[in-house]
Coordinates of C-alpha atoms in Angstrom, one line a residue:
Chain A
M1 CA -19.8 40.0 67.3
K2 CA -18.4 40.3 70.8
T3 CA -15.7 37.9 71.8
D4 CA -17.7 36.9 74.9
D5 CA -20.7 36.0 72.7
L6 CA -18.5 34.0 70.4
I7 CA -17.1 32.1 73.3
R8 CA -20.5 31.3 74.5
A9 CA -21.4 29.8 71.1
L10 CA -18.2 27.9 70.8
A11 CA -18.8 26.4 74.2
A12 CA -22.3 25.3 73.1
D13 CA -20.6 23.3 70.4
A14 CA -18.6 21.3 72.9
R15 CA -18.8 17.5 72.4
P16 CA -16.5 14.6 72.7
V17 CA -14.1 14.7 69.7
R18 CA -11.9 12.0 68.2
S19 CA -8.2 12.8 68.5
F20 CA -6.4 13.7 65.3
R21 CA -3.9 10.9 66.0
S22 CA -6.7 8.3 65.8
T23 CA -8.2 9.9 62.7
L24 CA -4.8 9.6 61.0
A25 CA -4.3 6.0 62.2
L26 CA -7.7 5.1 60.7
A27 CA -6.8 6.8 57.4
L28 CA -3.6 4.8 57.4
V29 CA -5.4 1.5 57.7
V30 CA -8.0 2.5 55.1
G31 CA -5.2 3.7 52.8
V32 CA -3.1 0.5 53.1
V33 CA -6.2 -1.7 52.5
A34 CA -7.2 0.4 49.4
A35 CA -3.6 0.3 48.1
A36 CA -3.5 -3.4 48.6
C37 CA -6.7 -3.7 46.6
V38 CA -5.2 -1.8 43.7
F39 CA -2.2 -4.1 43.9
A40 CA -4.4 -7.2 43.9
L41 CA -6.3 -5.9 40.9
R42 CA -3.2 -5.4 38.7
L43 CA -0.5 -7.6 40.1
S44 CA 0.3 -10.8 42.0
P45 CA 3.1 -11.6 44.5
R46 CA 6.2 -13.0 42.8
P47 CA 6.5 -16.8 43.1
H48 CA 8.1 -18.2 46.2
L49 CA 8.1 -14.8 47.9
L50 CA 8.1 -16.1 51.5
T51 CA 10.8 -18.7 51.0
Q52 CA 13.0 -16.1 49.3
L53 CA 12.7 -13.6 52.1
V54 CA 15.9 -15.0 53.5
E55 CA 17.7 -13.5 50.5
W56 CA 18.9 -10.2 52.0
R57 CA 18.3 -8.1 48.8
L58 CA 14.6 -9.0 48.9
A59 CA 14.2 -8.4 52.6
F60 CA 16.1 -5.1 52.1
K61 CA 13.4 -3.7 49.8
F62 CA 10.8 -4.2 52.5
A63 CA 13.1 -2.8 55.2
V64 CA 13.7 0.4 53.2
T65 CA 10.1 1.0 52.1
L66 CA 8.4 0.1 55.3
T67 CA 10.7 2.2 57.5
L68 CA 10.1 5.0 55.0
A69 CA 6.3 4.7 55.3
A70 CA 6.4 4.5 59.1
S71 CA 8.7 7.4 59.7
A72 CA 6.9 9.6 57.1
V73 CA 3.5 8.9 58.7
V74 CA 4.8 10.0 62.1
L75 CA 6.3 13.1 60.5
A76 CA 3.0 13.9 58.8
L77 CA 1.3 13.5 62.2
R78 CA 3.7 15.8 64.0
L79 CA 3.6 18.4 61.2
S80 CA -0.2 18.6 61.6
Q81 CA -0.2 19.1 65.4
P82 CA 0.7 22.8 66.2
G83 CA 3.7 23.1 68.5
A84 CA 4.5 19.4 68.4
P85 CA 8.2 18.5 68.1
V86 CA 9.2 17.6 64.6
G87 CA 12.9 17.1 64.8
R88 CA 13.0 13.5 65.9
A89 CA 10.4 12.5 63.4
A90 CA 12.3 14.2 60.6
R91 CA 15.6 12.6 61.7
A92 CA 13.8 9.2 61.6
L93 CA 13.7 9.6 57.8
L94 CA 17.4 9.0 57.9
V95 CA 16.8 5.3 58.8
P96 CA 15.4 4.3 55.4
A97 CA 18.0 6.6 53.7
L98 CA 20.9 5.0 55.6
L99 CA 19.5 1.5 55.0
L100 CA 19.4 2.3 51.3
A101 CA 22.9 3.7 51.3
A102 CA 24.2 0.6 53.2
G103 CA 22.4 -1.7 50.7
V104 CA 23.9 0.1 47.7
A105 CA 27.4 0.1 49.2
S106 CA 27.1 -3.6 49.9
E107 CA 25.9 -4.3 46.4
L108 CA 28.8 -2.3 44.9
V109 CA 31.3 -4.2 47.0
T110 CA 29.9 -7.7 46.2
T111 CA 29.2 -7.4 42.5
P112 CA 31.7 -6.7 39.8
A113 CA 31.6 -3.3 38.3
S114 CA 30.8 -4.7 34.9
Q115 CA 27.4 -5.8 36.3
W116 CA 26.4 -2.5 37.9
R117 CA 24.8 -1.1 34.8
H118 CA 22.8 -4.2 34.2
E119 CA 21.6 -4.3 37.8
L120 CA 20.8 -0.6 37.8
V121 CA 18.6 -0.7 34.7
G122 CA 16.9 -3.9 35.8
R123 CA 14.1 -5.6 33.9
Y124 CA 10.9 -3.7 34.7
A125 CA 11.9 -0.1 35.5
I126 CA 9.0 1.3 33.6
Y127 CA 6.5 -0.9 35.6
C128 CA 8.1 0.1 38.8
T129 CA 7.9 3.8 38.2
T130 CA 4.3 3.8 37.0
L131 CA 2.8 1.1 39.2
I132 CA 4.2 2.4 42.5
P133 CA 2.4 5.8 42.1
M134 CA -0.8 4.0 41.0
I135 CA -0.7 1.7 44.1
A136 CA 0.2 4.7 46.3
A137 CA -2.6 6.9 45.0
P138 CA -5.5 5.7 47.3
A139 CA -3.1 5.7 50.3
L140 CA -2.2 9.3 49.5
G141 CA -5.8 10.3 49.1
A142 CA -6.7 8.8 52.5
L143 CA -3.8 10.4 54.3
L144 CA -4.4 13.8 52.7
L145 CA -8.1 13.7 53.6
A146 CA -7.2 12.9 57.2
L147 CA -4.6 15.7 57.3
R148 CA -7.4 18.1 56.4
R149 CA -8.6 17.5 60.0
G150 CA -5.1 18.4 61.2
A151 CA -3.6 21.9 61.5
P152 CA -0.4 21.8 59.6
T153 CA 1.7 25.0 60.0
H154 CA 3.4 24.2 56.7
P155 CA 0.7 22.6 54.4
T156 CA 3.2 21.9 51.6
L157 CA 5.6 20.0 53.9
A158 CA 2.8 18.1 55.5
G159 CA 1.5 17.1 52.1
A160 CA 5.0 16.0 51.1
A161 CA 5.3 13.9 54.2
A162 CA 1.9 12.3 53.3
G163 CA 3.3 11.7 49.8
L164 CA 6.5 10.1 51.2
A165 CA 4.4 7.8 53.4
A166 CA 2.0 6.8 50.6
G167 CA 5.1 6.3 48.3
G168 CA 6.6 4.0 51.0
I169 CA 3.3 2.0 51.2
G170 CA 3.1 1.8 47.4
A171 CA 6.7 0.7 47.1
A172 CA 6.4 -1.9 49.8
L173 CA 3.4 -3.4 48.1
Y174 CA 5.1 -3.3 44.7
A175 CA 8.1 -5.0 46.2
L176 CA 5.8 -8.1 46.7
H177 CA 5.7 -8.4 42.9
C178 CA 9.0 -6.9 41.8
V179 CA 11.7 -9.3 40.7
D180 CA 14.4 -6.6 40.3
D181 CA 16.2 -7.2 43.6
S182 CA 19.4 -5.1 43.3
P183 CA 19.7 -2.2 45.7
L184 CA 21.0 -0.3 42.7
F185 CA 17.6 -0.7 41.1
V186 CA 15.8 0.4 44.2
L187 CA 18.0 3.5 44.4
A188 CA 17.3 4.4 40.8
W189 CA 13.7 3.5 40.2
Y190 CA 11.9 3.2 43.5
S191 CA 13.3 6.6 44.4
I192 CA 11.8 8.2 41.2
A193 CA 8.4 6.6 41.9
V194 CA 8.4 7.8 45.5
A195 CA 9.6 11.2 44.5
V196 CA 6.6 11.5 42.1
V197 CA 4.1 10.6 44.9
T198 CA 5.9 13.0 47.2
A199 CA 5.7 15.9 44.7
V200 CA 2.0 15.2 44.2
G201 CA 1.4 15.2 47.9
A202 CA 3.3 18.5 48.3
L203 CA 1.3 20.1 45.5
V204 CA -2.1 19.0 46.6
G205 CA -1.2 19.7 50.2
S206 CA -0.3 23.3 49.5
R207 CA -3.8 23.8 48.3
L208 CA -5.9 21.4 50.3
L209 CA -4.3 21.7 53.8
R210 CA -4.6 25.4 54.5
W211 CA -6.9 26.1 57.5
Chain B
M1 CA 4.5 23.1 83.9
D2 CA 3.2 26.1 85.9
D3 CA -0.2 26.3 87.5
R4 CA -1.7 28.0 84.6
E5 CA -0.5 25.4 82.1
L6 CA -1.7 22.6 84.4
R7 CA -5.1 24.2 84.7
W8 CA -5.4 24.9 80.9
A9 CA -4.4 21.3 80.1
Q10 CA -6.9 19.9 82.6
L11 CA -9.7 22.1 81.3
M12 CA -8.9 21.2 77.7
R13 CA -8.9 17.5 78.5
S14 CA -12.4 17.9 80.0
A15 CA -13.5 20.0 77.0
L16 CA -12.3 17.3 74.6
A17 CA -14.4 14.8 76.5
G18 CA -17.4 17.0 75.9
D19 CA -17.6 19.1 79.1
G20 CA -19.1 22.4 77.9
A21 CA -18.6 24.3 81.2
A22 CA -14.9 23.5 81.4
Y23 CA -14.6 24.5 77.8
E24 CA -16.2 27.8 78.3
H25 CA -14.1 28.4 81.4
L26 CA -11.0 27.7 79.4
L27 CA -11.9 29.9 76.4
R28 CA -12.6 32.8 78.9
E29 CA -9.1 32.4 80.2
L30 CA -7.5 32.1 76.8
A31 CA -9.2 35.2 75.4
P32 CA -7.5 37.8 77.6
A33 CA -4.1 36.0 77.4
L34 CA -4.4 35.9 73.6
R35 CA -5.6 39.5 73.5
M36 CA -2.6 40.8 75.4
V37 CA 0.0 38.8 73.4
V38 CA -1.5 39.7 70.1
Q39 CA -1.8 43.4 70.9
R40 CA 1.8 43.6 72.1
R41 CA 3.0 41.8 69.0
L42 CA 1.0 44.2 66.8
V43 CA 2.5 47.2 68.6
R44 CA 6.0 45.8 68.1
L45 CA 5.3 45.3 64.3
G46 CA 3.9 48.8 64.0
A47 CA 0.6 47.4 62.9
P48 CA -2.7 48.9 64.0
T49 CA -3.9 47.4 67.3
A50 CA -7.5 47.9 66.2
E51 CA -7.3 44.5 64.6
T52 CA -6.4 42.8 67.8
E53 CA -9.9 41.5 68.5
D54 CA -10.3 40.2 65.0
I55 CA -7.2 38.1 65.4
V56 CA -8.3 36.9 68.8
Q57 CA -11.6 35.8 67.4
E58 CA -10.0 34.1 64.5
T59 CA -7.6 32.3 66.8
L60 CA -10.5 31.2 69.1
L61 CA -12.3 29.8 66.1
A62 CA -9.2 27.9 65.0
V63 CA -8.7 26.6 68.6
H64 CA -12.2 25.4 68.5
L65 CA -12.1 23.7 65.0
K66 CA -8.7 22.2 65.6
R67 CA -8.8 21.3 69.3
H68 CA -8.5 17.6 68.5
T69 CA -4.9 18.3 67.2
W70 CA -3.7 19.1 70.7
R71 CA -1.7 16.3 72.2
T72 CA -3.4 15.6 75.6
E73 CA -0.1 14.8 77.2
D74 CA 1.5 18.2 76.3
P75 CA 1.0 21.6 77.9
L76 CA -1.6 23.7 76.0
G77 CA 0.6 26.8 75.6
P78 CA 2.9 25.8 72.8
W79 CA 0.0 24.6 70.8
L80 CA -2.1 27.7 71.5
W81 CA 0.7 30.1 70.6
T82 CA 1.6 28.3 67.4
I83 CA -2.1 28.7 66.3
A84 CA -2.2 32.3 67.4
R85 CA 1.0 33.1 65.5
N86 CA -0.3 31.4 62.4
K87 CA -3.6 33.3 62.5
M88 CA -1.9 36.6 63.1
V89 CA 0.5 36.0 60.1
D90 CA -2.5 35.0 57.9
H91 CA -4.4 38.0 59.0
L92 CA -1.6 40.5 58.4
R93 CA -0.8 38.8 55.0
R94 CA -4.4 39.4 53.9
R95 CA -3.9 43.0 54.8
G96 CA -1.0 43.0 52.4
R97 CA 1.8 42.9 55.0
R98 CA 4.4 40.2 54.8
V99 CA 5.6 39.4 58.3
E100 CA 7.8 37.0 60.1
V101 CA 6.6 36.4 63.6
P102 CA 8.8 34.1 65.8
V103 CA 6.6 31.8 67.9
E104 CA 8.8 32.6 70.9
D105 CA 7.2 36.0 71.1
F106 CA 3.9 34.3 71.9
A107 CA 5.3 32.2 74.7
E108 CA 5.9 35.1 77.0
F109 CA 3.1 35.9 79.4
L110 CA 2.3 38.7 81.7
P111 CA -1.0 38.8 83.6
A112 CA -3.3 41.1 81.6
P113 CA -5.8 43.4 83.2
E114 CA -9.2 41.8 82.6
E115 CA -11.0 43.8 80.0
R116 CA -14.0 43.1 77.9
P117 CA -13.7 44.9 74.6
D118 CA -17.2 45.6 73.3
T119 CA -15.9 47.0 70.0
G120 CA -13.1 46.3 67.6
A121 CA -14.0 42.9 66.1
M122 CA -15.7 43.3 62.8
E123 CA -14.6 40.5 60.6
V124 CA -16.6 37.7 62.1
E125 CA -19.7 39.9 62.1
Q126 CA -19.2 40.8 58.5
H127 CA -18.8 37.2 57.4
L128 CA -21.7 36.0 59.6
A129 CA -24.0 38.1 57.6
L130 CA -23.1 36.1 54.5
L131 CA -23.7 32.6 56.0
P132 CA -26.7 30.5 55.0
Q133 CA -29.8 31.8 56.8
K134 CA -30.3 28.9 59.2
Q135 CA -26.6 28.8 60.3
Q136 CA -26.8 32.6 60.9
A137 CA -30.0 32.3 63.0
V138 CA -28.7 29.5 65.1
L139 CA -25.4 31.2 65.8
R140 CA -27.0 34.5 66.7
S141 CA -29.5 32.8 68.9
V142 CA -26.8 30.9 70.9
A143 CA -24.1 33.6 70.8
V144 CA -25.8 37.0 71.0
E145 CA -29.1 36.0 72.7
G146 CA -27.5 33.5 74.9
A147 CA -30.0 30.8 74.3
S148 CA -29.1 27.2 74.9
V149 CA -29.1 24.6 72.2
A150 CA -32.4 23.2 73.5
E151 CA -34.0 26.6 73.7
T152 CA -32.8 27.4 70.2
A153 CA -34.2 24.1 68.9
E154 CA -37.6 24.8 70.4
R155 CA -37.7 28.3 69.1
M156 CA -36.7 27.4 65.6
R157 CA -38.7 24.2 65.4
M158 CA -35.6 22.1 64.9
T159 CA -34.2 19.1 66.7
P160 CA -31.3 19.8 69.1
G161 CA -29.1 17.6 66.8
A162 CA -29.9 19.8 63.8
V163 CA -29.1 22.9 65.9
R164 CA -25.8 21.5 66.8
V165 CA -25.0 20.6 63.2
A166 CA -26.0 24.1 62.0
L167 CA -23.9 25.7 64.7
H168 CA -20.8 23.6 63.9
R169 CA -21.2 24.3 60.2
A170 CA -21.5 28.0 61.0
F171 CA -18.1 27.9 62.7
A172 CA -16.5 25.9 59.9
S173 CA -17.8 28.2 57.1
L174 CA -16.9 31.3 59.1
S175 CA -13.4 30.0 59.4
A176 CA -13.2 29.1 55.7
R177 CA -14.5 32.6 54.7
L178 CA -12.0 34.3 56.9
R179 CA -9.2 32.3 55.3
E180 CA -10.3 33.0 51.8
E181 CA -11.1 36.6 52.2

């Protein structure tokens, strides 16, 4: 086919299109709602959640997981827009990482070394590492479907960013229930759970997001 | 932003709002720019330039199917050259060559002599022949015979909406076939 002819046909297919950014925003809303439904089906918020939010270690869990979700969503967006700058979005991932590091440091300073092991192991590590990926799954699905409309130059990376974002969402929701408040616990078990979701995102992304 | 970038961005914004004339104007400007950059890059890689037009067409298809990923506040160039670089790397990889093509090479631009190659692009045509019959007929009618969507609809006893859907599906499956070749 001649290029001129192809162009004529492409132009005939012109119509108003929804921007990729708004598709991803919609997917984020759908994903969060679906993840919240999974949470509601299996778990309930811990007692006195709101009144305890003044406790820094509890607020800390939301700070880490929500900044992770937010920065990873923006990174996934940038990675799916050809030629868009990625650097700042990637550096924003340092915010949750530094928050986590600061929380862990503060915990190490304020608790006796004899307690570290106890805090690290926590009470419900196995629930944490299995429930977070379960809650995150619908969010990951929604984000990956939306990214299929994008044009990621590196499908694996874009899938991993979607996984990080979904992991952050799942972890933030799980934190509503979780009574293991030590930053040491978050460092050990939340990280594993988010890493699992990220790996799944990368794996699926490498297959699903080629264009 | 230089004049060309301003014009391209303006045309693309109109295209994204559904303006077919602006879109066609834009694609007719993009094609020779792409052709020249791709050809020069192939020469530099020592790859056969006979494949230029295939890569140009693949890139135009991708531009079309992914046009909503352009950020309307940006210049169009970086977006376009990134897609072109990707499509070229994909194309050469399918031909069994592993290549690294820096995107900077696509950013340069020298005005190209206007040329209309009538030969050289084979891949789209080959894959077109394998599309479902209705998609094929609609695409041929609009592309080769130059019929409008309304004329095609009348001729094929379809609604204009169904013609548009078939046309869009034809592009999507062409692109998928090219990718999985």
